[in-house]
Short mmCIF file of C-alpha atoms in Angstrom, two decimals:
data_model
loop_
_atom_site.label_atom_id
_atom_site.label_comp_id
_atom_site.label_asym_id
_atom_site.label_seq_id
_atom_site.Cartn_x
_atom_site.Cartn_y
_atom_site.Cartn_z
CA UNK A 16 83.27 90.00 86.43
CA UNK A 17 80.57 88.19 88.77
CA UNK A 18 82.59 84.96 87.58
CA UNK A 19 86.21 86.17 88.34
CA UNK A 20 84.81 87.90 91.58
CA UNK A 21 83.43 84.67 92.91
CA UNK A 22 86.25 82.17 92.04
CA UNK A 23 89.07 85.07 93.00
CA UNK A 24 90.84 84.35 89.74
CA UNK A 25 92.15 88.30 90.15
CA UNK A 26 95.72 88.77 92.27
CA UNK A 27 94.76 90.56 95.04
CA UNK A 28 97.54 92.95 95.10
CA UNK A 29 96.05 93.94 91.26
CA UNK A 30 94.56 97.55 91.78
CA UNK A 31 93.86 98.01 88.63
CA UNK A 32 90.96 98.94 86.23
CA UNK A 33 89.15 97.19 89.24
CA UNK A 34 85.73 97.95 91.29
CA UNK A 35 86.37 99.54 94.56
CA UNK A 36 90.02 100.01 93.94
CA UNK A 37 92.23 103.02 93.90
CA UNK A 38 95.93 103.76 93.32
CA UNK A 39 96.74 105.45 96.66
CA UNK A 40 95.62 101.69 98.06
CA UNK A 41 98.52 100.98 95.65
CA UNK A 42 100.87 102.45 96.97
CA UNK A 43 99.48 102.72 100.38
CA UNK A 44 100.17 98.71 100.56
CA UNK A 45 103.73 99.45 99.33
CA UNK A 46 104.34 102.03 102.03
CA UNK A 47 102.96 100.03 104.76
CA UNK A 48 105.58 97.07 103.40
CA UNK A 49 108.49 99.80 103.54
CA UNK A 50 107.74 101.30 106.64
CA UNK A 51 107.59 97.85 108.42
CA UNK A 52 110.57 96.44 107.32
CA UNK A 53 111.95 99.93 108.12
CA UNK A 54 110.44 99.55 111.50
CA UNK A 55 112.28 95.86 112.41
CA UNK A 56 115.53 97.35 111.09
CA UNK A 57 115.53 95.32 107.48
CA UNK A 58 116.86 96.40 104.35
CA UNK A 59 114.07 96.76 101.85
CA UNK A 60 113.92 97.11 98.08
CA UNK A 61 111.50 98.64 96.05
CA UNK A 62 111.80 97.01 92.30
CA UNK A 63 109.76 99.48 89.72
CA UNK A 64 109.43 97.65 86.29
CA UNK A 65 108.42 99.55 82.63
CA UNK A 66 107.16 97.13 80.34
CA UNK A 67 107.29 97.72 76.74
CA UNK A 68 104.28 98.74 75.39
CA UNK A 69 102.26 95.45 76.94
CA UNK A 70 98.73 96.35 76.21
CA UNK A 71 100.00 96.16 72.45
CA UNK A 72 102.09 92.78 73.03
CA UNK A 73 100.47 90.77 74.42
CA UNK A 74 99.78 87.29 72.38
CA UNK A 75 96.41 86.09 71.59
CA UNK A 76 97.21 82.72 71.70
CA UNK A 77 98.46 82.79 75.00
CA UNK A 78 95.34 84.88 76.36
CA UNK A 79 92.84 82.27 74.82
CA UNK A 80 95.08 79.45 76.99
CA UNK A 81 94.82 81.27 80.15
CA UNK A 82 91.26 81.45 79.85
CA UNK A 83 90.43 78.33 79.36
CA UNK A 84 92.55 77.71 82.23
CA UNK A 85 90.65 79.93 84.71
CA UNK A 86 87.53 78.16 83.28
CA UNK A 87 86.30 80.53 80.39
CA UNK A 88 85.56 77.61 77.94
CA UNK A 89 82.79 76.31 75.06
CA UNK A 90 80.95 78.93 73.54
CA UNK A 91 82.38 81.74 75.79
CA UNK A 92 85.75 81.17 74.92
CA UNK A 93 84.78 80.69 71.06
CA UNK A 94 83.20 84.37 71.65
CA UNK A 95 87.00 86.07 72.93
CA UNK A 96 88.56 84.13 70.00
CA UNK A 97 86.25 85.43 67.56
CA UNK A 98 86.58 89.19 69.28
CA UNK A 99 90.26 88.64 69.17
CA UNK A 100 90.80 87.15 66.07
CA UNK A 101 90.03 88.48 61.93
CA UNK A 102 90.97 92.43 63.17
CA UNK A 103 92.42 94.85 60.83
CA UNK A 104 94.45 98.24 60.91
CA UNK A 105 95.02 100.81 59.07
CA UNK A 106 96.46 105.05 59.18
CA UNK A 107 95.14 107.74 58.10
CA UNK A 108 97.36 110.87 57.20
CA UNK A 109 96.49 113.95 55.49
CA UNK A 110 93.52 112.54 53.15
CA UNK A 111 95.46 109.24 52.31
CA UNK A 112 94.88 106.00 53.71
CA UNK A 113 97.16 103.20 54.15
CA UNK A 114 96.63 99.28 53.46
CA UNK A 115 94.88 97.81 55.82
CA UNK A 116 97.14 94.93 58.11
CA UNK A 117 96.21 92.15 60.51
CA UNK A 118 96.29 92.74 64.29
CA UNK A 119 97.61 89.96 65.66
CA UNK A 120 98.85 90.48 69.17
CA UNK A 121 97.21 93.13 71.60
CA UNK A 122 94.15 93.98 72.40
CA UNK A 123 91.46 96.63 71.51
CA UNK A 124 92.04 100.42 72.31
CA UNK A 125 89.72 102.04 73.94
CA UNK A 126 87.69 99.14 74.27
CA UNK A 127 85.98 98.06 77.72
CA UNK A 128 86.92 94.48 77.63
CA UNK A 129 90.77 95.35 76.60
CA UNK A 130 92.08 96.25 80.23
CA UNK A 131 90.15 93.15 82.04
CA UNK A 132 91.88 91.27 79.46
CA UNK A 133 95.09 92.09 80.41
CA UNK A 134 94.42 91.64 83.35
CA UNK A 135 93.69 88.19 83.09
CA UNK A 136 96.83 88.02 81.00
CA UNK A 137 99.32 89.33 83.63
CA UNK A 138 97.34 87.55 86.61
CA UNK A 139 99.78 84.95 87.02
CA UNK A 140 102.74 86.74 87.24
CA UNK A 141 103.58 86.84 91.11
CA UNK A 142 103.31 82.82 90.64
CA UNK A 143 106.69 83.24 89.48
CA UNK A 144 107.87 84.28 92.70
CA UNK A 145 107.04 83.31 96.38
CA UNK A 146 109.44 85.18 97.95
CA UNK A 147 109.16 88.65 96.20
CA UNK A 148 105.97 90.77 97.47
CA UNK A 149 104.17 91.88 93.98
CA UNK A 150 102.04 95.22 93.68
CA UNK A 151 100.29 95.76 90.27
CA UNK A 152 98.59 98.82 88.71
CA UNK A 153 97.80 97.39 85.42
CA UNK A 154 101.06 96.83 83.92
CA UNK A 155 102.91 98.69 86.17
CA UNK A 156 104.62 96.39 87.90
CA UNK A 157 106.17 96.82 91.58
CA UNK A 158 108.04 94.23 93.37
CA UNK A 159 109.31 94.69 97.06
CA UNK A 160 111.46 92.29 99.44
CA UNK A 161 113.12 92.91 102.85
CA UNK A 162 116.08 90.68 104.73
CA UNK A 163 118.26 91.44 107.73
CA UNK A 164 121.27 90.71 105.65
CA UNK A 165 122.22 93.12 102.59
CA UNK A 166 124.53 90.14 101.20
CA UNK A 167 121.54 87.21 101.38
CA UNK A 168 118.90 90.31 100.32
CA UNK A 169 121.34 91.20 97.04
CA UNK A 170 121.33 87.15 96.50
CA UNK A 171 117.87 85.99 96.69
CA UNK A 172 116.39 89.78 94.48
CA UNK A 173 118.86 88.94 91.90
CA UNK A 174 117.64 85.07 91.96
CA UNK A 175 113.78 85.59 92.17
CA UNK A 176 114.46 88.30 88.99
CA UNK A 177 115.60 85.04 87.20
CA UNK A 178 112.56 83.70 87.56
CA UNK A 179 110.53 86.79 86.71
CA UNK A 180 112.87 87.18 83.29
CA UNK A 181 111.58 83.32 82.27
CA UNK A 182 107.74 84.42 82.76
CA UNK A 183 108.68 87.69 80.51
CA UNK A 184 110.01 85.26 78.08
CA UNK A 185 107.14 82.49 77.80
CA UNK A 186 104.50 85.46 77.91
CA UNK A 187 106.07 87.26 75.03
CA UNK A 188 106.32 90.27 76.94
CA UNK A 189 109.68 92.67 76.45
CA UNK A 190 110.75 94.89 79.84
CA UNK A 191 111.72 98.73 79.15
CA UNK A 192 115.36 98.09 81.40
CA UNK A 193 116.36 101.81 80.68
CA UNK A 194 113.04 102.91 82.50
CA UNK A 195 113.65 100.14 85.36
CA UNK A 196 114.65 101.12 88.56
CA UNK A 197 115.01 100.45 92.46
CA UNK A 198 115.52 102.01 95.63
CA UNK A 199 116.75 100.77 98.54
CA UNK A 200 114.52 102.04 101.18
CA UNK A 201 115.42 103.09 104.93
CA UNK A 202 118.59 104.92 106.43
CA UNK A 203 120.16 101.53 107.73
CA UNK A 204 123.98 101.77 106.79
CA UNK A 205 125.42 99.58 104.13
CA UNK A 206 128.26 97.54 105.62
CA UNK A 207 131.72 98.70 104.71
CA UNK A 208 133.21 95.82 101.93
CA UNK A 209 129.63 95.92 100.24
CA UNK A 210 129.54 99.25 98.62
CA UNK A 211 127.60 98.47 95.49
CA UNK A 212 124.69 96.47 95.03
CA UNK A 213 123.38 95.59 91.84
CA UNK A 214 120.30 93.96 90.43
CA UNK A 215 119.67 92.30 86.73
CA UNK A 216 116.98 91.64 84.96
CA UNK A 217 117.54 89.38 81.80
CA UNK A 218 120.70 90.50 81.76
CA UNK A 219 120.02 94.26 82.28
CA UNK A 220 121.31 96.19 85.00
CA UNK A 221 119.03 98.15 86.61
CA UNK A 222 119.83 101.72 87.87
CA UNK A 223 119.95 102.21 91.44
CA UNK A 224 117.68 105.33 92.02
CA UNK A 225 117.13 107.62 95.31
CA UNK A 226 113.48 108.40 93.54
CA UNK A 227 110.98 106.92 91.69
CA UNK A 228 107.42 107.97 90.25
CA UNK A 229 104.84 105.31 91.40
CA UNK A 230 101.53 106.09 89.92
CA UNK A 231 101.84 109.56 89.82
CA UNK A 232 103.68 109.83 93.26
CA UNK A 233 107.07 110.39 93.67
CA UNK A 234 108.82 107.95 96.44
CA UNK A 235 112.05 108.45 97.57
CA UNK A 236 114.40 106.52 99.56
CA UNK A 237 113.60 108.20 103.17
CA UNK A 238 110.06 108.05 102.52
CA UNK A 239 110.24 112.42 103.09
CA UNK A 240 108.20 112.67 100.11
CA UNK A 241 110.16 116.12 99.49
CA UNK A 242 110.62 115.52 95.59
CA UNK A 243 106.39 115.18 95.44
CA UNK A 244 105.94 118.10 97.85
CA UNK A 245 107.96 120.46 95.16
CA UNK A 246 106.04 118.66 92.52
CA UNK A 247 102.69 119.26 93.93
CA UNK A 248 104.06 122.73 95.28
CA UNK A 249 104.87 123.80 91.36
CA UNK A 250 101.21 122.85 90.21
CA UNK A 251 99.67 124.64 92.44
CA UNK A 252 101.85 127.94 91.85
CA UNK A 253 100.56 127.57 88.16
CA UNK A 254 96.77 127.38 89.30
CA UNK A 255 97.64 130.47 91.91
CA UNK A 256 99.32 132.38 89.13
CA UNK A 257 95.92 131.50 86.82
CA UNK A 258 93.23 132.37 89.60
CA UNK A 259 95.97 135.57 90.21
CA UNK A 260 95.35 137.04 86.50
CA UNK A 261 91.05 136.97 87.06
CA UNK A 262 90.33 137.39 90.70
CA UNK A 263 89.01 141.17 89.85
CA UNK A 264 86.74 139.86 86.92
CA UNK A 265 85.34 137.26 88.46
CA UNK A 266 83.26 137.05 91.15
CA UNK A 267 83.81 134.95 94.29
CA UNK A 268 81.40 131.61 93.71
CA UNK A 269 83.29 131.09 90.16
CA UNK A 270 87.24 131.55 91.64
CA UNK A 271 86.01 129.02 94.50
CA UNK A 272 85.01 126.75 91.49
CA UNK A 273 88.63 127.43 90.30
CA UNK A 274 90.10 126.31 93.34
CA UNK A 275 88.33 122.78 93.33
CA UNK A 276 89.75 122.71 89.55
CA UNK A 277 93.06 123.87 89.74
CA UNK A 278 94.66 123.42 92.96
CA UNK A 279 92.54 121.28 95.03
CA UNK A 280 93.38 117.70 93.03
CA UNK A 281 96.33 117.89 93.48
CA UNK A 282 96.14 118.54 97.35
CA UNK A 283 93.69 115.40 97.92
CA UNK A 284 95.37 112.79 94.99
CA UNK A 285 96.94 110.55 97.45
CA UNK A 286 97.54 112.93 100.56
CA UNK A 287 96.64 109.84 102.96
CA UNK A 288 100.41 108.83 102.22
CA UNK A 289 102.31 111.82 101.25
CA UNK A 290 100.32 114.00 103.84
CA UNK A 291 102.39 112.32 106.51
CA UNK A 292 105.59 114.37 105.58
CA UNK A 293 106.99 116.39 108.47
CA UNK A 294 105.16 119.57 109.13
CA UNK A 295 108.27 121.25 107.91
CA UNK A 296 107.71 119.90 104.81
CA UNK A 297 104.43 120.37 104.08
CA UNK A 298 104.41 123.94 104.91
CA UNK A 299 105.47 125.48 101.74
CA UNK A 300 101.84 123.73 100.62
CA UNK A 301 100.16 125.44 103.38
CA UNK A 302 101.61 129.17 102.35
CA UNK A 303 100.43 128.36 98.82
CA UNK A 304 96.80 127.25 99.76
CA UNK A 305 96.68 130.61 102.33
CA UNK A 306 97.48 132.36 99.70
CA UNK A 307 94.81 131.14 97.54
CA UNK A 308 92.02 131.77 99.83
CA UNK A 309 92.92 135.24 99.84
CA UNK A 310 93.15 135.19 96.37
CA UNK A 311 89.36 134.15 96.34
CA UNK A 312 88.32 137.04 98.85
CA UNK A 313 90.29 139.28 97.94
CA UNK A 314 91.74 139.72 101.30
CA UNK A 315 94.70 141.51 102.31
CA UNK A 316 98.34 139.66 101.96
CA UNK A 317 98.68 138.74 105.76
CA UNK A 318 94.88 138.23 106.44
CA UNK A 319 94.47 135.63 109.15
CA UNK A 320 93.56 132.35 107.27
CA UNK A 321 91.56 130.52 109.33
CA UNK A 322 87.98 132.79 109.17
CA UNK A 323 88.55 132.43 105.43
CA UNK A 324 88.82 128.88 105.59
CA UNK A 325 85.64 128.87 107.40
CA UNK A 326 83.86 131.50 105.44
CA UNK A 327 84.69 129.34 102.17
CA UNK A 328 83.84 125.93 103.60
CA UNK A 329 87.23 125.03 102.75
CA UNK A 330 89.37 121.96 104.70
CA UNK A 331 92.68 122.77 105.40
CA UNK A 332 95.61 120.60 104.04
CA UNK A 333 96.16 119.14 107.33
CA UNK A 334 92.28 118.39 107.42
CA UNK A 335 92.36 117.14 103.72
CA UNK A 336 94.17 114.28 104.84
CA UNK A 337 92.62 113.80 108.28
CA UNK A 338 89.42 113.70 106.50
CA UNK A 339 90.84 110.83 103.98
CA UNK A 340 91.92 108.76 106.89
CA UNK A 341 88.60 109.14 108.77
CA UNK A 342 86.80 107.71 104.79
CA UNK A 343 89.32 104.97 104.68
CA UNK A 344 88.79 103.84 108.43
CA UNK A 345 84.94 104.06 107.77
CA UNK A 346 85.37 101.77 104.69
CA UNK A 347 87.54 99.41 106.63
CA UNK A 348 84.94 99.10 109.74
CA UNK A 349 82.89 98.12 107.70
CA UNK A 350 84.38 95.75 105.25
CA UNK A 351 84.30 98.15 102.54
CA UNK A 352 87.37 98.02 101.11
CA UNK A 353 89.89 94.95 99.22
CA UNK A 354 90.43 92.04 100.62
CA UNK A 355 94.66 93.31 100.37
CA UNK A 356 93.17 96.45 102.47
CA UNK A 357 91.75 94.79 105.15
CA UNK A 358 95.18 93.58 107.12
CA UNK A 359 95.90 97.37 108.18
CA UNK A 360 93.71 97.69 110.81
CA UNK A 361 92.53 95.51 114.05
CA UNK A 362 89.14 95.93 115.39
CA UNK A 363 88.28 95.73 118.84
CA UNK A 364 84.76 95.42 120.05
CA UNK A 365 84.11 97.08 123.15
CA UNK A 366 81.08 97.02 124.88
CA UNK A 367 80.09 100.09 127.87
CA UNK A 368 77.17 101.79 129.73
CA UNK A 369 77.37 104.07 127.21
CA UNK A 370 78.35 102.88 124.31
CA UNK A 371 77.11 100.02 122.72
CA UNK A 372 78.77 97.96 120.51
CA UNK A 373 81.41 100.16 119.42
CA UNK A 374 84.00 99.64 117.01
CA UNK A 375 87.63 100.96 118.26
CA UNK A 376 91.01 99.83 115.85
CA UNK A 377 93.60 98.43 118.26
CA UNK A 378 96.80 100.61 118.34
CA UNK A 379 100.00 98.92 116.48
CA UNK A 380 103.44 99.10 118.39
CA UNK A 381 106.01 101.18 116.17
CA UNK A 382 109.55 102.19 116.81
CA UNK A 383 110.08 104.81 113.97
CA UNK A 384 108.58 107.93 113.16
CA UNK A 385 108.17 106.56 109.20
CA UNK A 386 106.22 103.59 110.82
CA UNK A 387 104.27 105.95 113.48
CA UNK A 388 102.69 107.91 110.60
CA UNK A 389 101.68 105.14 108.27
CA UNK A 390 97.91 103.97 108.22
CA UNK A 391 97.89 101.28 110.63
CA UNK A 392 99.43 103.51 113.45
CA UNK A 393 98.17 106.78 112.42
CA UNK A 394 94.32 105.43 111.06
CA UNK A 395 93.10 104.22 114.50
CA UNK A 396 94.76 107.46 116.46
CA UNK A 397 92.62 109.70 113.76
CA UNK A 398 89.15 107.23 114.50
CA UNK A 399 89.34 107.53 117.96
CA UNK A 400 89.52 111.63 118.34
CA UNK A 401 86.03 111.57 116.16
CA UNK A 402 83.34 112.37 118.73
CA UNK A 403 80.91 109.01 119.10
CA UNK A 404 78.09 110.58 116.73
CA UNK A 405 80.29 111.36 113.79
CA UNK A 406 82.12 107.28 114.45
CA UNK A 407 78.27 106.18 114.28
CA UNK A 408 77.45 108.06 110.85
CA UNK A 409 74.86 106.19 108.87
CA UNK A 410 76.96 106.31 105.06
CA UNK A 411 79.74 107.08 104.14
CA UNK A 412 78.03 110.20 102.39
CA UNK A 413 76.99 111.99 106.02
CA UNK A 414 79.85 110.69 107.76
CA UNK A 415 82.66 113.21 105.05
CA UNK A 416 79.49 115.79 105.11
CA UNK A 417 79.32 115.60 109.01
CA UNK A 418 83.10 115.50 109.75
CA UNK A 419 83.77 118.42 106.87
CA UNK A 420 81.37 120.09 109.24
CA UNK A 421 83.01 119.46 112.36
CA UNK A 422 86.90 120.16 111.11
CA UNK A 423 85.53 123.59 109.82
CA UNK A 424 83.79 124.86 113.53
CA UNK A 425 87.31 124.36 114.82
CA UNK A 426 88.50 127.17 112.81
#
């Protein structure tokens, strides 16, 4: 890892089964691409590819070339080939045991070098295109492009997916078109004699979706994030109905512990993105986590919230996410984040009477509301309403304990 990390052999759009990455940067990086183009009045296109069973497919031969190639050679690479190499299989059923077979493509299950080498094995495959934007979770694979023109964006997709069929082809590795999608992003109207646009891959059509599930988030084509809302909305109606059934038997320390199992994950997974729905939107998720507070203190039905928030030491939604932007700013002030993580933001160093050396993100011009709520807009407006102290937190560990603090006295 010290050897890939210092040569930068890994794409940098790869967020993957990597240190000090995440998937909401994932799919933070393809919102911020959506909601620019959105913002300059492109059409954009979102590309989401299945791939067949790839950690099981991939060829061995092929892997021990592209590691020589990135400079894994001698004894080292004689060490992967003998890893690789000589492996056997076999299934177990019901007492009996079948005979035993070679393994000779993938790599090892459960194994800690299997996902770094696949990895390595996929690295190359934005080389294929430099006109299509690639973002990579491991083998799911995202692609996203943006033009003026619907006719020239139609053209060059279809063209660069050409390309992207021949690298499937030479790396052995098959594409799941029936699980293939894309959206076109944005409410920009289509023109009138181009009704129907379609994309294929290796001959496949792909379907033309108005959502799609990106690493456990649904997208859809306005960027409302309504379809995830409902999603998150039923989990947490099963957790309430749970915590429901034993708030009398259990006292009030233990249903808090409940709420940090059952509900809260699914409020914080990715909220920095999805939390900037409209605040129509998001309030069926704020009756539901009301209602689960009371729950825990056994309040009455139309008990004010807020004291209980308080009384629990429990954020709000709107506070989860405000709280998540404040982390990520903090990380990106200080150069704590991916190198694909650190274009968001500008920093301005401004120096006062009062404050001295400073760090304050410059504001980015938007037009749209989509644009006006994504990280680089919405990040530095966050920052700045901090008071000074809590901007000058020591860690990363007092600054969340600190501002937890602070967004809970405002109740």
């Amino acid at each position: 890892m010290i050897f890939l990390n210092n040569n930068q052999i890994l794409f940098k759009n790869q967020y993957g089964f990597r240190l000090n990455h995440c998937t909401y940067m994932a799919i933070m990086e393809m919102q911020d691409k959506i909601s620019s183009a959105i913002d300059k009045g492109d059409y954009a296109v979102g590309i989401f590819l299945d791939l067949s069973k790839a950690f099981d497919t991939l060829d061995h031969d092929i892997l021990l070339a592209k590691l020589e190639y990135y400079g894994i050679r001698g004894l080292a690479l004689d060490w992967f080939k003998s890893y690789l190499h000589c492996r056997k299989q076999y299934v177990f059923l019901n007492g009996q045991s079948s005979t035993m077979s070679p393994v000779v493509c993938g790599v090892p299950q459960g194994s800690i070098l299997g996902p770094l080498l696949f990895l390595l094995y996929i690295n190359d495959i934005a080389k294929c295109s430099d006109i299509l934007n690639f973002i990579l979770f491991a083998d799911d694979t995202n692609l996203f492009y943006s033009n003026k023109e619907l006719r020239k964006l139609v053209l060059i997709v279809n063209w660069e997916l050409s390309k992207l069929s021949d690298w499937f082809k030479a790396n052995k590795l098959s594409l799941n078109a029936i699980k293939s999608n894309f959206i076109i992003f944005g409410s920009k109207r289509f023109p009138n004699d181009f009704p129907n646009i379609n994309l294929t891959l290796d001959g496949n059509k792909l379907e033309r979706a108005t959502c799609s599930k990106f690493l456990g988030v649904f997208l859809d084509e306005k960027l409302k994030w309504a379809q995830h809302l409902n999603h998150i909305a039923n989990k947490m109606a099963r957790g309430l109905g749970i915590m429901g059934r034993v708030c009398k038997i259990l006292p009030r320390d233990i249903l808090r512990t409940l709420y940090f199992s059952l509900i809260y994950p699914y409020l914080i997974y990715c909220c920095i993105i999805w939390g900037s729905a409209s605040a129509t939107a998001l309030h069926k998720l704020e009756v539901l986590q009301n209602r689960t507070v009371r729950i825990i203190t056994r309040s009455p039905f139309r008990a004010s919230a807020s004291p209980i928030y308080k009384q629990l030491n429990i954020l709000k939604l709107c506070d989860v996410r405000r709280l998540q932007i404040v982390l990520f700013m903090y990380k990106c002030k200080y150069a704590l984040l991916p190198e694909s993580c650190m274009n968001y933001c500008t920093i301005n160093f401004l120096h006062s009477y009062n404050m001295r050396n400073v760090h304050y993100f410059a504001a980015q011009p938007f037009r749209t509301s989509i644009r006006e709520h994504s990280i680089c807009v919405e990040g530095p407006r966050v920052w700045d309403s901090l008071p000074v102290p809590l901007q000058a937190s020591e860690s990363i560990e007092t600054l969340k304990r600190n501002v937890t603090k602070h967004f809970i006295s405002l109740y």
